[in-house]
Amino acid sequence: MHVPDGFINAPVSAATGVVAAGAVALSLRGARRELDERTAPLAGLVAAFIFAVQMLNFPVAAGTSGHLLGGALAAILVGPFTGVLCVSVVLLMQGILFADGGLTALGVNITDMAIVTTVVAYAVFRGLVKVLPRTRRSVTVASFAAALLSVPAAALAFTLLYAVGGTTDVAIGKVATAMIGVHVLIGIGEAAITALTVGAVIAVRPDLVYGARGLQQKLKLRVNGELVDVPDAQPVPVAARSHRKLWITGLVSSLVLAGFVSFYASANPDGLEKVAADKGIDKQAKEHASADSPLADYGVKDIEDARLSGGLAGVIGVGVTVVAGSTVFWAVRRRRTDDASPVSTSV
């Protein structure tokens, strides 16, 4: 789904750049309300995990592969505003360091892969958790459905952008059919990864899942033939709950996925690449401005061994993304703390 330079013309690329910049600015403000002692340490890790899993292309149909987009996963784990920032950080790192996704198309990619997926996924997720039983299983089911729908939504958004600003003359109906069709299949993989990850975090630390807040049911006991609510237990102070174990586990998992498992990912073109080649919308594609980057195409320059080169690139990518993401979210969290200080409140 990473759109390269040359697919979308300059005016539409510029317009989506403005949209993306506005959405990121709005998300920086919104993330202040979402990031607290529970989610702030997790947000940078979510960005790194998305980067790692995006390296794991899985086969779908007819010589096509897909990979996680991550908007649904990020929105459910750390909140929709923070989710937009997580995916945007990943796209920025991929575009600058790994020549994945055009730099002039960065606004297109953020609009499509960060904004559309996150907004659609979280809207579907919130709608489902309101009607499903208030259980952890319902959160996992809602996560699956939200992620599944977010991917074809992104494919449709790209098709609309291409209809307005595409650089080749092709039948847009055929592009839409091909894009949405293949990305429905990719969405199944996205849904499975998202549901498994959300379910795993809920199993060990449900308090860290943003989308699961407020869904706990009151325990009831039967007393003299009547059901009565069990008094709430005294909450454990947030500061007393260590995030270290989960954070280390998540970081190690990301490093293993990017540094080792990624070598076994499918080499088939992803959904957009396949449709672009089949329908001829890649005729105006341009070479990436960072094509000479030492990490271009997810390999370390001058290292001949493909496994070692790709593994090192993945490890570097995870490290850079977690540092960049954590820095952004720490700054946002600190800004929230400053805004809530007694001095600023009195003013």
mmCIF file of C-alpha atoms in Angstrom:
data_model
loop_
_atom_site.group_PDB
_atom_site.id
_atom_site.type_symbol
_atom_site.label_atom_id
_atom_site.label_comp_id
_atom_site.label_asym_id
_atom_site.label_seq_id
_atom_site.Cartn_x
_atom_site.Cartn_y
_atom_site.Cartn_z
ATOM 1 C CA MET A 1 0.000 0.000 0.000
ATOM 2 C CA HIS A 2 3.053 2.290 0.144
ATOM 3 C CA VAL A 3 2.497 4.679 -2.772
ATOM 4 C CA PRO A 4 5.727 5.560 -4.630
ATOM 5 C CA ASP A 5 6.624 8.877 -6.211
ATOM 6 C CA GLY A 6 4.967 9.473 -9.574
ATOM 7 C CA PHE A 7 1.682 7.619 -9.026
ATOM 8 C CA ILE A 8 -0.218 10.743 -7.924
ATOM 9 C CA ASN A 9 0.282 14.143 -9.518
ATOM 10 C CA ALA A 10 1.777 17.132 -7.718
ATOM 11 C CA PRO A 11 -1.438 19.065 -6.903
ATOM 12 C CA VAL A 12 -3.148 16.090 -5.274
ATOM 13 C CA SER A 13 0.084 15.089 -3.508
ATOM 14 C CA ALA A 14 0.349 18.615 -2.127
ATOM 15 C CA ALA A 15 -3.297 18.605 -1.050
ATOM 16 C CA THR A 16 -2.921 15.308 0.786
ATOM 17 C CA GLY A 17 0.230 16.701 2.363
ATOM 18 C CA VAL A 18 -1.842 19.530 3.818
ATOM 19 C CA VAL A 19 -4.476 17.046 5.004
ATOM 20 C CA ALA A 20 -1.807 14.846 6.566
ATOM 21 C CA ALA A 21 -0.118 17.784 8.297
ATOM 22 C CA GLY A 22 -3.447 18.953 9.693
ATOM 23 C CA ALA A 23 -4.328 15.470 10.900
ATOM 24 C CA VAL A 24 -0.951 15.026 12.574
ATOM 25 C CA ALA A 25 -1.299 18.410 14.298
ATOM 26 C CA LEU A 26 -4.792 17.469 15.487
ATOM 27 C CA SER A 27 -3.523 14.081 16.637
ATOM 28 C CA LEU A 28 -0.719 15.687 18.637
ATOM 29 C CA ARG A 29 -3.357 17.612 20.576
ATOM 30 C CA GLY A 30 -5.696 14.647 20.889
ATOM 31 C CA ALA A 31 -2.898 12.346 22.019
ATOM 32 C CA ARG A 32 -2.404 14.508 25.105
ATOM 33 C CA ARG A 33 -5.722 13.172 26.405
ATOM 34 C CA GLU A 34 -4.913 9.564 25.470
ATOM 35 C CA LEU A 35 -1.334 9.261 26.684
ATOM 36 C CA ASP A 36 -1.048 8.602 30.395
ATOM 37 C CA GLU A 37 1.088 6.487 32.675
ATOM 38 C CA ARG A 38 -0.327 3.368 31.043
ATOM 39 C CA THR A 39 -0.242 4.151 27.335
ATOM 40 C CA ALA A 40 2.743 6.510 27.001
ATOM 41 C CA PRO A 41 5.379 3.788 27.506
ATOM 42 C CA LEU A 42 3.463 1.495 25.141
ATOM 43 C CA ALA A 43 3.004 3.905 22.218
ATOM 44 C CA GLY A 44 6.611 3.922 21.009
ATOM 45 C CA LEU A 45 6.658 0.149 21.243
ATOM 46 C CA VAL A 46 3.460 -0.089 19.175
ATOM 47 C CA ALA A 47 5.116 1.934 16.413
ATOM 48 C CA ALA A 48 8.173 -0.342 16.467
ATOM 49 C CA PHE A 49 5.990 -3.459 16.436
ATOM 50 C CA ILE A 50 4.042 -2.169 13.427
ATOM 51 C CA PHE A 51 7.317 -1.492 11.621
ATOM 52 C CA ALA A 52 8.507 -5.025 12.353
ATOM 53 C CA VAL A 53 5.295 -6.759 11.307
ATOM 54 C CA GLN A 54 5.081 -4.716 8.109
ATOM 55 C CA MET A 55 8.274 -6.500 7.029
ATOM 56 C CA LEU A 56 6.406 -9.810 7.145
ATOM 57 C CA ASN A 57 4.619 -10.016 3.819
ATOM 58 C CA PHE A 58 2.218 -12.963 3.773
ATOM 59 C CA PRO A 59 0.962 -14.617 0.543
ATOM 60 C CA VAL A 60 -2.617 -14.082 -0.535
ATOM 61 C CA ALA A 61 -3.865 -14.941 -4.032
ATOM 62 C CA ALA A 62 -2.506 -15.024 -7.586
ATOM 63 C CA GLY A 63 1.105 -14.261 -6.763
ATOM 64 C CA THR A 64 0.239 -11.354 -4.477
ATOM 65 C CA SER A 65 1.302 -10.687 -0.905
ATOM 66 C CA GLY A 66 0.109 -8.369 1.831
ATOM 67 C CA HIS A 67 1.345 -6.942 5.090
ATOM 68 C CA LEU A 68 -0.057 -5.269 8.175
ATOM 69 C CA LEU A 69 -1.102 -1.631 7.830
ATOM 70 C CA GLY A 70 -1.420 -1.220 11.586
ATOM 71 C CA GLY A 71 -3.991 1.551 11.949
ATOM 72 C CA ALA A 72 -6.551 -0.657 13.689
ATOM 73 C CA LEU A 73 -3.986 -2.217 16.006
ATOM 74 C CA ALA A 74 -2.558 1.140 17.061
ATOM 75 C CA ALA A 75 -5.956 2.779 17.571
ATOM 76 C CA ILE A 76 -7.253 -0.033 19.773
ATOM 77 C CA LEU A 77 -4.091 -0.373 21.854
ATOM 78 C CA VAL A 78 -3.222 3.288 22.449
ATOM 79 C CA GLY A 79 -6.127 5.371 21.105
ATOM 80 C CA PRO A 80 -7.088 6.785 17.690
ATOM 81 C CA PHE A 81 -5.115 10.046 17.892
ATOM 82 C CA THR A 82 -2.012 8.296 19.147
ATOM 83 C CA GLY A 83 -2.629 5.578 16.550
ATOM 84 C CA VAL A 84 -2.405 8.112 13.714
ATOM 85 C CA LEU A 85 0.920 9.286 15.140
ATOM 86 C CA CYS A 86 2.234 5.722 15.503
ATOM 87 C CA VAL A 87 1.607 4.826 11.861
ATOM 88 C CA SER A 88 2.871 8.232 10.704
ATOM 89 C CA VAL A 89 6.167 7.687 12.525
ATOM 90 C CA VAL A 90 6.518 4.291 10.852
ATOM 91 C CA LEU A 91 5.812 5.733 7.398
ATOM 92 C CA LEU A 92 8.296 8.549 7.962
ATOM 93 C CA MET A 93 11.041 6.131 8.971
ATOM 94 C CA GLN A 94 10.281 3.840 6.045
ATOM 95 C CA GLY A 95 10.259 6.665 3.518
ATOM 96 C CA ILE A 96 13.447 8.367 4.678
ATOM 97 C CA LEU A 97 15.630 5.419 5.680
ATOM 98 C CA PHE A 98 14.356 2.482 3.639
ATOM 99 C CA ALA A 99 13.129 4.123 0.407
ATOM 100 C CA ASP A 100 9.708 2.534 0.981
ATOM 101 C CA GLY A 101 6.941 4.921 -0.045
ATOM 102 C CA GLY A 102 7.740 8.063 -2.005
ATOM 103 C CA LEU A 103 8.781 11.240 -0.231
ATOM 104 C CA THR A 104 6.565 13.410 -2.416
ATOM 105 C CA ALA A 105 3.822 10.840 -1.735
ATOM 106 C CA LEU A 106 4.284 10.977 2.030
ATOM 107 C CA GLY A 107 1.065 12.968 2.409
ATOM 108 C CA VAL A 108 -0.772 10.382 0.305
ATOM 109 C CA ASN A 109 0.595 7.530 2.399
ATOM 110 C CA ILE A 110 -0.166 9.169 5.748
ATOM 111 C CA THR A 111 -3.673 10.073 4.594
ATOM 112 C CA ASP A 112 -4.326 6.580 3.291
ATOM 113 C CA MET A 113 -2.443 4.291 5.665
ATOM 114 C CA ALA A 114 -2.504 6.279 8.906
ATOM 115 C CA ILE A 115 -5.641 8.421 8.833
ATOM 116 C CA VAL A 116 -8.154 6.354 6.850
ATOM 117 C CA THR A 117 -7.284 3.023 8.466
ATOM 118 C CA THR A 118 -7.283 4.444 11.980
ATOM 119 C CA VAL A 119 -10.513 6.427 11.644
ATOM 120 C CA VAL A 120 -12.428 3.610 9.936
ATOM 121 C CA ALA A 121 -11.112 0.932 12.275
ATOM 122 C CA TYR A 122 -11.811 2.845 15.465
ATOM 123 C CA ALA A 123 -15.296 3.866 14.332
ATOM 124 C CA VAL A 124 -16.147 0.224 13.581
ATOM 125 C CA PHE A 125 -14.527 -0.930 16.818
ATOM 126 C CA ARG A 126 -16.427 1.523 19.017
ATOM 127 C CA GLY A 127 -19.695 0.727 17.282
ATOM 128 C CA LEU A 128 -19.255 -2.991 17.875
ATOM 129 C CA VAL A 129 -18.175 -2.830 21.527
ATOM 130 C CA LYS A 130 -21.328 -0.822 22.284
ATOM 131 C CA VAL A 131 -23.606 -3.622 21.077
ATOM 132 C CA LEU A 132 -21.535 -6.695 21.996
ATOM 133 C CA PRO A 133 -21.391 -8.125 25.526
ATOM 134 C CA ARG A 134 -18.973 -6.171 27.714
ATOM 135 C CA THR A 135 -16.258 -8.821 27.791
ATOM 136 C CA ARG A 136 -12.641 -9.141 26.736
ATOM 137 C CA ARG A 137 -13.638 -11.584 24.027
ATOM 138 C CA SER A 138 -15.884 -8.935 22.525
ATOM 139 C CA VAL A 139 -12.905 -6.562 22.319
ATOM 140 C CA THR A 140 -10.982 -9.199 20.366
ATOM 141 C CA VAL A 141 -13.927 -9.853 18.037
ATOM 142 C CA ALA A 142 -14.430 -6.131 17.466
ATOM 143 C CA SER A 143 -10.696 -5.772 16.773
ATOM 144 C CA PHE A 144 -10.889 -8.451 14.092
ATOM 145 C CA ALA A 145 -13.837 -6.808 12.330
ATOM 146 C CA ALA A 146 -12.369 -3.306 12.585
ATOM 147 C CA ALA A 147 -9.042 -4.361 11.110
ATOM 148 C CA LEU A 148 -10.717 -6.385 8.364
ATOM 149 C CA LEU A 149 -12.742 -3.391 7.154
ATOM 150 C CA SER A 150 -9.933 -0.857 7.493
ATOM 151 C CA VAL A 151 -7.810 -2.396 4.721
ATOM 152 C CA PRO A 152 -10.325 -2.303 1.835
ATOM 153 C CA ALA A 153 -11.284 1.175 3.094
ATOM 154 C CA ALA A 154 -7.677 2.244 2.526
ATOM 155 C CA ALA A 155 -7.731 0.596 -0.909
ATOM 156 C CA LEU A 156 -10.894 2.533 -1.774
ATOM 157 C CA ALA A 157 -9.306 5.772 -0.540
ATOM 158 C CA PHE A 158 -6.279 5.204 -2.775
ATOM 159 C CA THR A 159 -8.576 4.515 -5.729
ATOM 160 C CA LEU A 160 -10.425 7.787 -5.150
ATOM 161 C CA LEU A 161 -7.144 9.687 -4.909
ATOM 162 C CA TYR A 162 -5.958 8.037 -8.099
ATOM 163 C CA ALA A 163 -9.217 8.922 -9.841
ATOM 164 C CA VAL A 164 -8.533 12.580 -9.040
ATOM 165 C CA GLY A 165 -4.764 12.750 -9.420
ATOM 166 C CA GLY A 166 -3.568 9.609 -11.178
ATOM 167 C CA THR A 167 -0.728 10.127 -13.665
ATOM 168 C CA THR A 168 -1.848 7.512 -16.192
ATOM 169 C CA ASP A 169 -5.085 7.139 -18.124
ATOM 170 C CA VAL A 170 -6.650 3.875 -16.955
ATOM 171 C CA ALA A 171 -10.193 2.673 -16.348
ATOM 172 C CA ILE A 172 -10.737 3.600 -12.716
ATOM 173 C CA GLY A 173 -13.494 1.001 -12.328
ATOM 174 C CA LYS A 174 -11.036 -1.801 -13.053
ATOM 175 C CA VAL A 175 -8.529 -0.316 -10.639
ATOM 176 C CA ALA A 176 -11.165 -0.105 -7.911
ATOM 177 C CA THR A 177 -12.294 -3.689 -8.446
ATOM 178 C CA ALA A 178 -8.744 -5.020 -8.379
ATOM 179 C CA MET A 179 -7.625 -2.916 -5.408
ATOM 180 C CA ILE A 180 -10.612 -3.629 -3.203
ATOM 181 C CA GLY A 181 -10.727 -7.307 -4.176
ATOM 182 C CA VAL A 182 -7.130 -8.087 -3.272
ATOM 183 C CA HIS A 183 -7.196 -5.919 -0.160
ATOM 184 C CA VAL A 184 -10.224 -7.715 1.228
ATOM 185 C CA LEU A 185 -8.004 -10.806 1.258
ATOM 186 C CA ILE A 186 -5.139 -8.855 2.796
ATOM 187 C CA GLY A 187 -7.620 -7.531 5.354
ATOM 188 C CA ILE A 188 -8.163 -11.067 6.637
ATOM 189 C CA GLY A 189 -4.461 -11.281 7.486
ATOM 190 C CA GLU A 190 -4.576 -7.817 9.038
ATOM 191 C CA ALA A 191 -7.570 -8.844 11.118
ATOM 192 C CA ALA A 192 -5.915 -12.020 12.356
ATOM 193 C CA ILE A 193 -2.708 -10.234 13.374
ATOM 194 C CA THR A 194 -4.631 -7.428 15.070
ATOM 195 C CA ALA A 195 -6.986 -9.721 16.983
ATOM 196 C CA LEU A 196 -4.173 -12.002 18.139
ATOM 197 C CA THR A 197 -2.051 -9.086 19.314
ATOM 198 C CA VAL A 198 -4.900 -7.290 21.091
ATOM 199 C CA GLY A 199 -6.006 -10.559 22.664
ATOM 200 C CA ALA A 200 -2.481 -11.302 23.879
ATOM 201 C CA VAL A 201 -2.109 -7.886 25.529
ATOM 202 C CA ILE A 202 -5.582 -8.094 27.098
ATOM 203 C CA ALA A 203 -4.701 -11.495 28.556
ATOM 204 C CA VAL A 204 -1.751 -10.103 30.519
ATOM 205 C CA ARG A 205 -2.417 -6.370 30.919
ATOM 206 C CA PRO A 206 -6.008 -5.377 30.083
ATOM 207 C CA ASP A 207 -5.432 -1.997 31.741
ATOM 208 C CA LEU A 208 -3.019 -1.105 28.919
ATOM 209 C CA VAL A 209 -5.540 -1.582 26.094
ATOM 210 C CA TYR A 210 -7.134 1.777 25.372
ATOM 211 C CA GLY A 211 -10.125 0.251 23.587
ATOM 212 C CA ALA A 212 -10.936 -2.009 26.528
ATOM 213 C CA ARG A 213 -11.321 0.732 29.108
ATOM 214 C CA GLY A 214 -14.670 0.881 30.835
ATOM 215 C CA LEU A 215 -15.761 -2.528 29.573
ATOM 216 C CA GLN A 216 -15.368 -4.426 32.823
ATOM 217 C CA GLN A 217 -18.568 -5.999 34.075
ATOM 218 C CA LYS A 218 -19.602 -5.850 37.703
ATOM 219 C CA LEU A 219 -19.122 -9.147 39.484
ATOM 220 C CA LYS A 220 -22.284 -10.396 41.158
ATOM 221 C CA LEU A 221 -22.923 -12.744 44.066
ATOM 222 C CA ARG A 222 -26.174 -14.435 44.976
ATOM 223 C CA VAL A 223 -27.166 -13.440 48.520
ATOM 224 C CA ASN A 224 -30.412 -14.786 49.976
ATOM 225 C CA GLY A 225 -31.588 -15.648 46.488
ATOM 226 C CA GLU A 226 -30.809 -12.198 45.028
ATOM 227 C CA LEU A 227 -27.908 -11.048 42.825
ATOM 228 C CA VAL A 228 -25.930 -8.179 44.307
ATOM 229 C CA ASP A 229 -22.884 -6.325 42.982
ATOM 230 C CA VAL A 230 -19.541 -7.244 44.486
ATOM 231 C CA PRO A 231 -17.822 -4.137 45.906
ATOM 232 C CA ASP A 232 -14.971 -2.903 43.735
ATOM 233 C CA ALA A 233 -11.525 -3.904 44.884
ATOM 234 C CA GLN A 234 -9.110 -1.136 45.732
ATOM 235 C CA PRO A 235 -7.314 -0.290 42.473
ATOM 236 C CA VAL A 236 -3.610 -0.843 42.279
ATOM 237 C CA PRO A 237 -1.894 2.532 41.760
ATOM 238 C CA VAL A 238 -0.799 2.916 38.162
ATOM 239 C CA ALA A 239 2.712 3.813 39.266
ATOM 240 C CA ALA A 240 2.948 0.468 41.061
ATOM 241 C CA ARG A 241 2.190 -1.513 37.914
ATOM 242 C CA SER A 242 5.412 -2.127 36.079
ATOM 243 C CA HIS A 243 5.335 -1.855 32.312
ATOM 244 C CA ARG A 244 8.872 -3.145 32.039
ATOM 245 C CA LYS A 245 8.098 -6.829 31.481
ATOM 246 C CA LEU A 246 5.562 -6.181 28.723
ATOM 247 C CA TRP A 247 7.762 -3.524 27.124
ATOM 248 C CA ILE A 248 10.811 -5.795 27.029
ATOM 249 C CA THR A 249 8.747 -8.700 25.716
ATOM 250 C CA GLY A 250 7.275 -6.517 22.969
ATOM 251 C CA LEU A 251 10.640 -5.074 21.983
ATOM 252 C CA VAL A 252 12.321 -8.481 21.844
ATOM 253 C CA SER A 253 9.423 -9.839 19.784
ATOM 254 C CA SER A 254 9.735 -6.916 17.363
ATOM 255 C CA LEU A 255 13.477 -7.439 17.000
ATOM 256 C CA VAL A 256 13.034 -11.162 16.356
ATOM 257 C CA LEU A 257 10.295 -10.554 13.785
ATOM 258 C CA ALA A 258 12.240 -7.880 11.918
ATOM 259 C CA GLY A 259 15.689 -9.380 12.341
ATOM 260 C CA PHE A 260 14.971 -13.060 11.726
ATOM 261 C CA VAL A 261 11.415 -13.976 10.737
ATOM 262 C CA SER A 262 11.313 -11.298 8.008
ATOM 263 C CA PHE A 263 13.790 -13.340 5.953
ATOM 264 C CA TYR A 264 11.021 -15.890 5.377
ATOM 265 C CA ALA A 265 8.411 -13.329 4.282
ATOM 266 C CA SER A 266 6.754 -13.680 0.898
ATOM 267 C CA ALA A 267 8.726 -12.181 -1.987
ATOM 268 C CA ASN A 268 5.580 -11.659 -4.085
ATOM 269 C CA PRO A 269 4.570 -8.051 -4.851
ATOM 270 C CA ASP A 270 2.100 -6.546 -2.425
ATOM 271 C CA GLY A 271 -1.446 -5.623 -3.377
ATOM 272 C CA LEU A 272 -0.719 -2.158 -4.729
ATOM 273 C CA GLU A 273 2.394 -3.275 -6.637
ATOM 274 C CA LYS A 274 0.500 -6.134 -8.248
ATOM 275 C CA VAL A 275 -2.472 -3.990 -9.288
ATOM 276 C CA ALA A 276 -0.151 -1.225 -10.510
ATOM 277 C CA ALA A 277 1.738 -3.647 -12.738
ATOM 278 C CA ASP A 278 -1.392 -5.392 -14.017
ATOM 279 C CA LYS A 279 -3.388 -2.213 -14.748
ATOM 280 C CA GLY A 280 -0.514 -0.030 -15.923
ATOM 281 C CA ILE A 281 -0.769 2.655 -13.259
ATOM 282 C CA ASP A 282 2.952 2.420 -12.529
ATOM 283 C CA LYS A 283 4.098 3.842 -15.872
ATOM 284 C CA GLN A 284 4.983 7.200 -14.335
ATOM 285 C CA ALA A 285 6.591 5.811 -11.189
ATOM 286 C CA LYS A 286 9.833 7.592 -10.288
ATOM 287 C CA GLU A 287 12.962 6.376 -8.577
ATOM 288 C CA HIS A 288 12.904 7.051 -4.869
ATOM 289 C CA ALA A 289 14.875 10.082 -3.695
ATOM 290 C CA SER A 290 16.491 7.869 -1.030
ATOM 291 C CA ALA A 291 17.277 4.997 -3.392
ATOM 292 C CA ASP A 292 20.968 5.332 -2.478
ATOM 293 C CA SER A 293 20.272 5.160 1.243
ATOM 294 C CA PRO A 294 22.495 2.658 3.116
ATOM 295 C CA LEU A 295 19.272 0.896 4.192
ATOM 296 C CA ALA A 296 17.300 1.146 0.943
ATOM 297 C CA ASP A 297 15.024 -1.824 0.223
ATOM 298 C CA TYR A 298 15.488 -3.117 3.771
ATOM 299 C CA GLY A 299 19.079 -4.208 3.361
ATOM 300 C CA VAL A 300 22.385 -2.876 4.660
ATOM 301 C CA LYS A 301 24.580 -1.584 1.889
ATOM 302 C CA ASP A 302 27.804 -3.508 1.152
ATOM 303 C CA ILE A 303 26.723 -6.581 3.123
ATOM 304 C CA GLU A 304 26.495 -9.406 0.618
ATOM 305 C CA ASP A 305 24.740 -12.002 2.760
ATOM 306 C CA ALA A 306 21.021 -11.381 2.155
ATOM 307 C CA ARG A 307 19.895 -12.846 5.471
ATOM 308 C CA LEU A 308 22.391 -10.822 7.489
ATOM 309 C CA SER A 309 21.761 -7.666 5.482
ATOM 310 C CA GLY A 310 17.967 -7.834 5.830
ATOM 311 C CA GLY A 311 18.147 -8.842 9.481
ATOM 312 C CA LEU A 312 20.426 -5.960 10.407
ATOM 313 C CA ALA A 313 18.242 -3.527 8.498
ATOM 314 C CA GLY A 314 15.180 -4.793 10.364
ATOM 315 C CA VAL A 315 16.878 -4.492 13.745
ATOM 316 C CA ILE A 316 18.068 -0.969 12.920
ATOM 317 C CA GLY A 317 14.578 -0.035 11.753
ATOM 318 C CA VAL A 318 12.965 -1.289 14.969
ATOM 319 C CA GLY A 319 15.543 0.557 17.057
ATOM 320 C CA VAL A 320 15.193 3.838 15.191
ATOM 321 C CA THR A 321 11.389 3.634 15.201
ATOM 322 C CA VAL A 322 11.084 2.900 18.901
ATOM 323 C CA VAL A 323 13.448 5.762 19.735
ATOM 324 C CA ALA A 324 11.700 8.216 17.397
ATOM 325 C CA GLY A 325 8.233 7.159 18.520
ATOM 326 C CA SER A 326 9.083 7.178 22.218
ATOM 327 C CA THR A 327 10.613 10.643 21.882
ATOM 328 C CA VAL A 328 7.467 12.007 20.234
ATOM 329 C CA PHE A 329 5.116 10.419 22.747
ATOM 330 C CA TRP A 330 7.254 11.408 25.719
ATOM 331 C CA ALA A 331 7.164 15.012 24.511
ATOM 332 C CA VAL A 332 3.373 14.858 24.051
ATOM 333 C CA ARG A 333 2.932 13.303 27.480
ATOM 334 C CA ARG A 334 5.158 15.948 29.051
ATOM 335 C CA ARG A 335 3.131 18.674 27.355
ATOM 336 C CA ARG A 336 -0.034 17.226 28.884
ATOM 337 C CA THR A 337 1.615 17.240 32.309
ATOM 338 C CA ASP A 338 2.711 20.847 31.844
ATOM 339 C CA ASP A 339 -0.791 21.865 30.726
ATOM 340 C CA ALA A 340 -2.293 20.245 33.827
ATOM 341 C CA SER A 341 0.185 21.818 36.261
ATOM 342 C CA PRO A 342 -1.202 24.051 39.048
ATOM 343 C CA VAL A 343 0.416 27.147 37.531
ATOM 344 C CA SER A 344 -1.122 26.661 34.097
ATOM 345 C CA THR A 345 -4.479 25.786 35.670
ATOM 346 C CA SER A 346 -4.543 28.939 37.733
ATOM 347 C CA VAL A 347 -3.616 31.039 34.722
#
